[in-house]
Coordinates of C-alpha atoms in Angstrom, one line a residue:
Chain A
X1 CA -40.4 -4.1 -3.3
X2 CA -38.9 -1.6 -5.4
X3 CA -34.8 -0.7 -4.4
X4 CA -33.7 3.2 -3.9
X5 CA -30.0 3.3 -4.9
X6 CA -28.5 5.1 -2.5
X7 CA -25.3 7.5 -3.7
X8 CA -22.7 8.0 -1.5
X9 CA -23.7 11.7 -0.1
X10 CA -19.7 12.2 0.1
X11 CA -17.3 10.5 -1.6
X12 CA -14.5 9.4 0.7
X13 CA -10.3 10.2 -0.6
X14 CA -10.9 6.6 -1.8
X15 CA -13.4 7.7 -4.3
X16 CA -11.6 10.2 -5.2
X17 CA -7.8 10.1 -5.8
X18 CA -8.3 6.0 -5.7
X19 CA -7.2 5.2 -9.6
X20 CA -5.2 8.2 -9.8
X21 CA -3.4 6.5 -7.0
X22 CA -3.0 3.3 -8.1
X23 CA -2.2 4.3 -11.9
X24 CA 0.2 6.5 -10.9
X25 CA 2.1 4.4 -8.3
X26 CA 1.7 0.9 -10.9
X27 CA 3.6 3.6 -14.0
X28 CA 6.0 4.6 -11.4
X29 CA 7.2 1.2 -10.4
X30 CA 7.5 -0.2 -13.7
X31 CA 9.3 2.5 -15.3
X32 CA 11.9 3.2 -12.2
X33 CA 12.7 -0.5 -11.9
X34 CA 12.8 -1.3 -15.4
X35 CA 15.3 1.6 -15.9
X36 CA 17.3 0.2 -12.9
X37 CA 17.1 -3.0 -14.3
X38 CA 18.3 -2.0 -17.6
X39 CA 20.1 1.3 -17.3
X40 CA 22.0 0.8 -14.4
X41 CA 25.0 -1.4 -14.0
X42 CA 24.4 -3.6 -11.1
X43 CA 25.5 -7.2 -10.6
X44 CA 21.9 -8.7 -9.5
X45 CA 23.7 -12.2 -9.7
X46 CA 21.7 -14.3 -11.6
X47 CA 22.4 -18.0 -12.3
X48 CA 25.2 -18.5 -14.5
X49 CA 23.1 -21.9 -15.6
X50 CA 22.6 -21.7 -19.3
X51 CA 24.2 -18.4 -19.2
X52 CA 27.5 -17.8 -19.7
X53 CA 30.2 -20.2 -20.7
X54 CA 33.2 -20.6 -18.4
X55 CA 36.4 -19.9 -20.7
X56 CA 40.0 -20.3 -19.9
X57 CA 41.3 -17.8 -17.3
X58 CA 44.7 -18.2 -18.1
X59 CA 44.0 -18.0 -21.8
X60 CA 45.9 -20.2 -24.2
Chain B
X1 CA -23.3 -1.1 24.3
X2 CA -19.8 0.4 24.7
X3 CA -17.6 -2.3 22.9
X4 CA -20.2 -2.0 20.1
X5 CA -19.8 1.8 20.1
X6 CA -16.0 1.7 20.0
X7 CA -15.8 -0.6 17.1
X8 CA -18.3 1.7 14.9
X9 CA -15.7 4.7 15.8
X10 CA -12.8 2.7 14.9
X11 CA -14.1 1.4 11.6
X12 CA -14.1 3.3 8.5
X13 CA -17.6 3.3 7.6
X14 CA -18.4 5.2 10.7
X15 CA -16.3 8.0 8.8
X16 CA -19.3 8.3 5.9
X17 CA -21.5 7.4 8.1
X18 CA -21.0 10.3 9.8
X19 CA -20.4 12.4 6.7
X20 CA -23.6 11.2 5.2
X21 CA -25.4 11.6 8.6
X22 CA -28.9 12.9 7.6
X23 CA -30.4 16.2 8.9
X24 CA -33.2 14.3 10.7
X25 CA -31.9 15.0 14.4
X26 CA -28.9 12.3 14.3
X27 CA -26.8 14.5 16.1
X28 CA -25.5 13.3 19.3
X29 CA -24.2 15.2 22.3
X30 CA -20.9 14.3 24.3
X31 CA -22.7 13.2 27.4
X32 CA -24.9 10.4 25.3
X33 CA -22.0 7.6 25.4
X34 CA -23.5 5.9 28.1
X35 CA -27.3 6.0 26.8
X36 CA -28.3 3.1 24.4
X37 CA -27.0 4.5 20.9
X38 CA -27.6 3.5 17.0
X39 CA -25.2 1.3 15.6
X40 CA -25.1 0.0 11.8
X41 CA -23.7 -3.1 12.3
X42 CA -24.4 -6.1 10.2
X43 CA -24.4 -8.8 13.2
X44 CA -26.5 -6.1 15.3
X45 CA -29.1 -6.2 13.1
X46 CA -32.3 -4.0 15.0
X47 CA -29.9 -1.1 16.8
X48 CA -31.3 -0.3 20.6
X49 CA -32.6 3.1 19.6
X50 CA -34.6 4.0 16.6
X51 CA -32.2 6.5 14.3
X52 CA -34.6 9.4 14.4
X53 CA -35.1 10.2 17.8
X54 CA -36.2 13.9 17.4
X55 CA -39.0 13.6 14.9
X56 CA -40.3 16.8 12.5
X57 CA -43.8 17.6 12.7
X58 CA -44.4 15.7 9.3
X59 CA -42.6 12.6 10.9
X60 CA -45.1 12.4 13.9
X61 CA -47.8 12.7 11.3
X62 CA -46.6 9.7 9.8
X63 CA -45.8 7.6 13.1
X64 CA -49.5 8.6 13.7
X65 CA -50.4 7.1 10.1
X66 CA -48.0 3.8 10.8
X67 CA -50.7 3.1 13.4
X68 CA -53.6 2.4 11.1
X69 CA -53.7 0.3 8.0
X70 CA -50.3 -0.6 6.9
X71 CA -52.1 -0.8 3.6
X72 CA -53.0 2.9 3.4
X73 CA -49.2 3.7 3.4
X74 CA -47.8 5.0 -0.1
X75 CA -44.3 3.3 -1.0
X76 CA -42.4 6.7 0.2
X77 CA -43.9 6.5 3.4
X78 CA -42.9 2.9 4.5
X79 CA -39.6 4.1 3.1
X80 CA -39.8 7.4 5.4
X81 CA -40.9 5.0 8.1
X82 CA -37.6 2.8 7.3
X83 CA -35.1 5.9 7.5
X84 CA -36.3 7.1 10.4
X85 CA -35.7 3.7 11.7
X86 CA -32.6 3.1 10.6
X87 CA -29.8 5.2 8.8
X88 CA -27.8 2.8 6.3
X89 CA -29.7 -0.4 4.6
X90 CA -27.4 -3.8 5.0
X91 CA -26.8 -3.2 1.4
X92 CA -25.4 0.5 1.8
X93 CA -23.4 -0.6 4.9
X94 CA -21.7 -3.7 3.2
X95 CA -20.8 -1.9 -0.3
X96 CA -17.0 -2.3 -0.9
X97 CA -15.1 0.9 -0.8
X98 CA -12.4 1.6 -3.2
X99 CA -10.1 1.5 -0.6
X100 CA -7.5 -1.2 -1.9
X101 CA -6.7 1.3 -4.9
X102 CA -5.2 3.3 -2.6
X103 CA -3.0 0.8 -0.9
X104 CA -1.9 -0.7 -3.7
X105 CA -0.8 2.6 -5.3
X106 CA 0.9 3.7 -2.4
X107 CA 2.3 0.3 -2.0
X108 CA 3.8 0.1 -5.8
X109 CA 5.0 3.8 -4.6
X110 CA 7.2 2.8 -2.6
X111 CA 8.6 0.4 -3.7
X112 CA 9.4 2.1 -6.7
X113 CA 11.7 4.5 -4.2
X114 CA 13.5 1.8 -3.0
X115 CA 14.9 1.4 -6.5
X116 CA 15.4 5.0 -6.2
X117 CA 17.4 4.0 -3.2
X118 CA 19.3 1.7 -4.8
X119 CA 19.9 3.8 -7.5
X120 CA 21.6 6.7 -5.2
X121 CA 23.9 3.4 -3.2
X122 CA 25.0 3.0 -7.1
X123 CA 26.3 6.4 -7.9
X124 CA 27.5 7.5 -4.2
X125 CA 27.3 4.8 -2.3
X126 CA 29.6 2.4 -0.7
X127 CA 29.8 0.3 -4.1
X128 CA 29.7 3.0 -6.1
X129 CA 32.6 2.9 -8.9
X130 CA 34.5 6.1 -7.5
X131 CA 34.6 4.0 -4.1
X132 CA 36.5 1.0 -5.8
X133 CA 39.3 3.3 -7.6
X134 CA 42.9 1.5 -6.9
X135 CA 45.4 3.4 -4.7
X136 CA 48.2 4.2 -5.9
X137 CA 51.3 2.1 -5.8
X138 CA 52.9 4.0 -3.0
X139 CA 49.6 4.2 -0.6
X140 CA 49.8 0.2 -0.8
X141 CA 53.5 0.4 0.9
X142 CA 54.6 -1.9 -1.5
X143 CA 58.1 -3.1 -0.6
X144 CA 60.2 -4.8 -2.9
X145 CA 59.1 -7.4 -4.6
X146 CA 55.9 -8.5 -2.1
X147 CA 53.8 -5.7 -4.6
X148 CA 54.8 -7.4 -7.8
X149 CA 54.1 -11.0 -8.8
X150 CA 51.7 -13.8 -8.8
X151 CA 51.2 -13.1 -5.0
X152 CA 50.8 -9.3 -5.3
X153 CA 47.4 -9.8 -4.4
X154 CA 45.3 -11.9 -1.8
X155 CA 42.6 -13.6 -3.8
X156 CA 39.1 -12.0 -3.4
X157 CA 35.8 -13.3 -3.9
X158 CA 33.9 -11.7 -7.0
X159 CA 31.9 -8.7 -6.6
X160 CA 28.6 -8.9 -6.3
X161 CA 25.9 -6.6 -6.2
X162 CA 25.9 -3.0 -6.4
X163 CA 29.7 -3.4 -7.5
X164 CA 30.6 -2.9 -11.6
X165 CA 28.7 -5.3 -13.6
X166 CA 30.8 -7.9 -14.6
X167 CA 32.7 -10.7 -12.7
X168 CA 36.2 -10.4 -13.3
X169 CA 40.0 -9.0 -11.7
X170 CA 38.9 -6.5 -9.5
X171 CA 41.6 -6.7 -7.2
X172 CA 41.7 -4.5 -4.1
X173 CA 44.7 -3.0 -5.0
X174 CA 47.0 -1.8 -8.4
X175 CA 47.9 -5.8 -9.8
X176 CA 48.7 -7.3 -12.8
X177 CA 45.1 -8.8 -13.5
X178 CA 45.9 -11.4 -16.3
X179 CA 47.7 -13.3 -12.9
X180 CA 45.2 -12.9 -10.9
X181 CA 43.8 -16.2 -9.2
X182 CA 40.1 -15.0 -9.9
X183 CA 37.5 -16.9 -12.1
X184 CA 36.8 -15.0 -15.3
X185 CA 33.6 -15.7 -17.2
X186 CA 32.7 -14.9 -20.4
X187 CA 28.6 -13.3 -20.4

């Protein structure tokens, strides 16, 4: 028995704007948090473990 | 009959369906809720009602033909006979829908404006460099020699966060900063 592909008779918003959607949205993630990440001066506290090396604070 | 008819109106796929409702009579009027209706439902598999209930001229023809020899009956007509039967196949009502695009991408969009968010908190925000600018000597009321000294200033914890990058003597107030009883680290 032969199959009749049916086509959608109206693509749903899905259809359309899906992958503009998502590619937009995934760009503007990455690039606004890697600018954050990068650009912008903000203490996001990560482990000093195999980091930074404590040092005198009085200074010899 | 009602629960059934409530959960094709809910769902989604009773949006196309609708949209890709076939001029073949499928139209139903507001005062048909309580009558036995046509659901496409893949654990109701044979609906109550046949989807064509008004049939053309042509489509009594062929219900007339149905009624002889099933083996007189070209391959469009058993197809014919199968959508006025039914509206979607089980395959046509189970296909995926490119839904998840859109909830990812709007998803990913948001929080994208969070960092946005954080980004404004930065520059103007509680945290923000201009906040943390020392007073002056006089706003402290420094008296004699309490404002001066290795206990000029009450130890405070590092800043962390949205506060200026490094860990280091940011006192809360004008200080000498090589006495200061902070940790320093070198990055």
């Amino acid at each position: 028995m032969a199959r009749q592909s049916y086509p959608k008779c109206a693509p749903d918003f899905h259809d359309k704007y899906g992958n503009v959607v998502l590619a937009s949205g995934t760009t503007f993630c990455i690039a606004i948090w890697t600018y954050i990440v990068t650009q912008v001066e903000i203490e996001w506290n990560l482990s000093p473990v195999g980091r930074v090396t404590p040092k005198e604070w009085r200074g010899q | 009959m009602l629960v059934t008819r409530v959960f094709s109106l809910i769902g989604k796929r009773a949006i196309s369906t609708s949209v890709c409702a076939r001029a073949h009579g499928s139209v139903v009027k507001s005062d048909d809720f309580a009558l036995p209706s046509y659901v496409d439902r893949r654990d109701y598999p044979l609906p109550d009602v046949a989807h064509v209930r008004q049939l053309s001229a042509s489509q009594k023809a062929l219900k007339e033909k149905e009624k002889a020899s099933w083996s007189s009956l070209t391959r469009d007509e058993k197809v014919e006979l199968y959508r006025i039967r039914f509206n979607e196949s089980f395959a046509e009502m189970n296909r995926g829908t490119n839904e998840w695009k859109t909830v990812v991408g709007t998803a990913l969009f948001f929080i994208g404006f969070t960092a946005l968010v954080l980004i404004w908190e930065k520059h103007y925000g509680e945290y923000s460099v201009e906040s943390r600018a020392a007073p002056t000597h006089s706003a402290q009321g420094c008296a004699g020699r309490t404002c001066t000294g290795p206990w000029s200033q009450r130890w405070a914890p590092p800043l962390q966060g949205l506060s200026q990058g490094t860990f280091g003597a940011q006192g809360y107030g004008a200080g000498d900063s090589s006495v200061s009883p902070s940790l320093s680290w070198s990055a």
